[in-house]
């Protein structure tokens, strides 16, 4: 739990920074953001959910907090969306 609390905010910042970096790269390369709409949608959902889990994590106070379950469920959804994002990205490259 201590490692999760320490590393969580760092990974949240890195996740959103990765989204912004990817959007910037597509914009610089193609001239507009919506070159790959499904990849952009999945990345946008991931960034939004990361910010949501970060906000929810600040509301968790103790082990009986009602915010723990939504935080956990959204975390699982983020992991699933990352897998989908990888699949979409590999299909773009190959």
Coordinates of C-alpha atoms in Angstrom, one line a residue:
X1 CA 0.0 0.0 0.0
X2 CA 2.8 2.4 0.8
X3 CA 4.5 1.8 -2.5
X4 CA 1.2 2.3 -4.3
X5 CA 0.6 5.6 -2.5
X6 CA 4.1 6.8 -3.2
X7 CA 4.2 5.8 -6.9
X8 CA 0.6 6.4 -7.9
X9 CA 0.8 10.1 -8.3
X10 CA 4.1 9.8 -10.3
X11 CA 2.5 7.2 -12.6
X12 CA -0.6 9.4 -13.0
X13 CA 1.5 12.4 -14.1
X14 CA 3.5 10.1 -16.5
X15 CA 0.3 8.7 -18.0
X16 CA -1.2 12.1 -18.7
X17 CA 2.2 13.3 -20.0
X18 CA 2.4 10.3 -22.3
X19 CA -1.0 11.2 -23.7
X20 CA 0.0 14.8 -24.3
X21 CA 3.3 13.8 -25.9
X22 CA 1.5 11.4 -28.2
X23 CA -1.1 14.0 -29.2
X24 CA 1.7 16.5 -29.8
X25 CA 3.6 14.0 -32.0
X26 CA 0.6 13.3 -34.1
X27 CA -0.2 17.0 -34.5
X28 CA 3.4 17.8 -35.5
X29 CA 3.6 14.9 -37.9
X30 CA 0.1 15.0 -39.5
X31 CA -1.0 18.5 -38.9
X32 CA -4.1 17.6 -37.0
X33 CA -5.0 15.5 -34.0
X34 CA -7.7 13.2 -35.5
X35 CA -5.5 11.2 -37.8
X36 CA -6.2 8.0 -35.8
X37 CA -9.6 8.6 -34.1
X38 CA -9.9 5.3 -32.3
X39 CA -6.4 5.7 -30.8
X40 CA -7.2 9.3 -29.8
X41 CA -10.5 8.2 -28.2
X42 CA -8.9 5.4 -26.2
X43 CA -6.0 7.7 -25.1
X44 CA -8.4 10.5 -24.1
X45 CA -10.5 8.0 -22.1
X46 CA -7.3 6.8 -20.4
X47 CA -6.1 10.3 -19.5
X48 CA -9.6 11.2 -18.2
X49 CA -9.8 8.1 -16.1
X50 CA -6.3 8.6 -14.7
X51 CA -7.3 12.0 -13.5
X52 CA -10.5 10.7 -12.1
X53 CA -8.7 8.0 -10.1
X54 CA -6.2 10.5 -8.8
X55 CA -9.0 12.7 -7.5
X56 CA -10.8 9.6 -6.0
X57 CA -7.5 8.6 -4.3
X58 CA -7.5 11.8 -2.4
X59 CA -10.9 11.1 -1.1
X60 CA -9.9 7.7 0.3
X61 CA -9.6 7.9 4.1
X62 CA -8.9 4.6 5.8
X63 CA -9.7 1.0 4.8
X64 CA -13.5 1.3 5.0
X65 CA -13.7 4.3 2.7
X66 CA -16.5 4.0 0.1
X67 CA -14.2 5.5 -2.5
X68 CA -11.9 2.4 -2.6
X69 CA -14.2 0.3 -4.8
X70 CA -14.7 3.0 -7.5
X71 CA -10.9 3.7 -7.4
X72 CA -10.2 -0.1 -7.9
X73 CA -12.8 -0.5 -10.7
X74 CA -11.6 2.5 -12.6
X75 CA -8.0 1.2 -12.2
X76 CA -9.0 -2.0 -13.8
X77 CA -10.8 -0.1 -16.6
X78 CA -7.6 1.9 -17.2
X79 CA -5.6 -1.4 -17.5
X80 CA -8.1 -2.8 -20.0
X81 CA -8.0 0.5 -22.1
X82 CA -4.2 0.4 -22.1
X83 CA -4.4 -3.1 -23.6
X84 CA -6.8 -1.8 -26.2
X85 CA -4.6 1.2 -26.9
X86 CA -1.6 -1.1 -27.5
X87 CA -3.7 -3.2 -29.9
X88 CA -4.9 -0.2 -31.8
X89 CA -1.4 1.3 -31.9
X90 CA 0.2 -1.9 -33.2
X91 CA -2.4 -2.0 -36.0
X92 CA -1.5 1.5 -36.9
X93 CA 2.2 0.7 -37.1
X94 CA 1.9 -2.7 -38.9

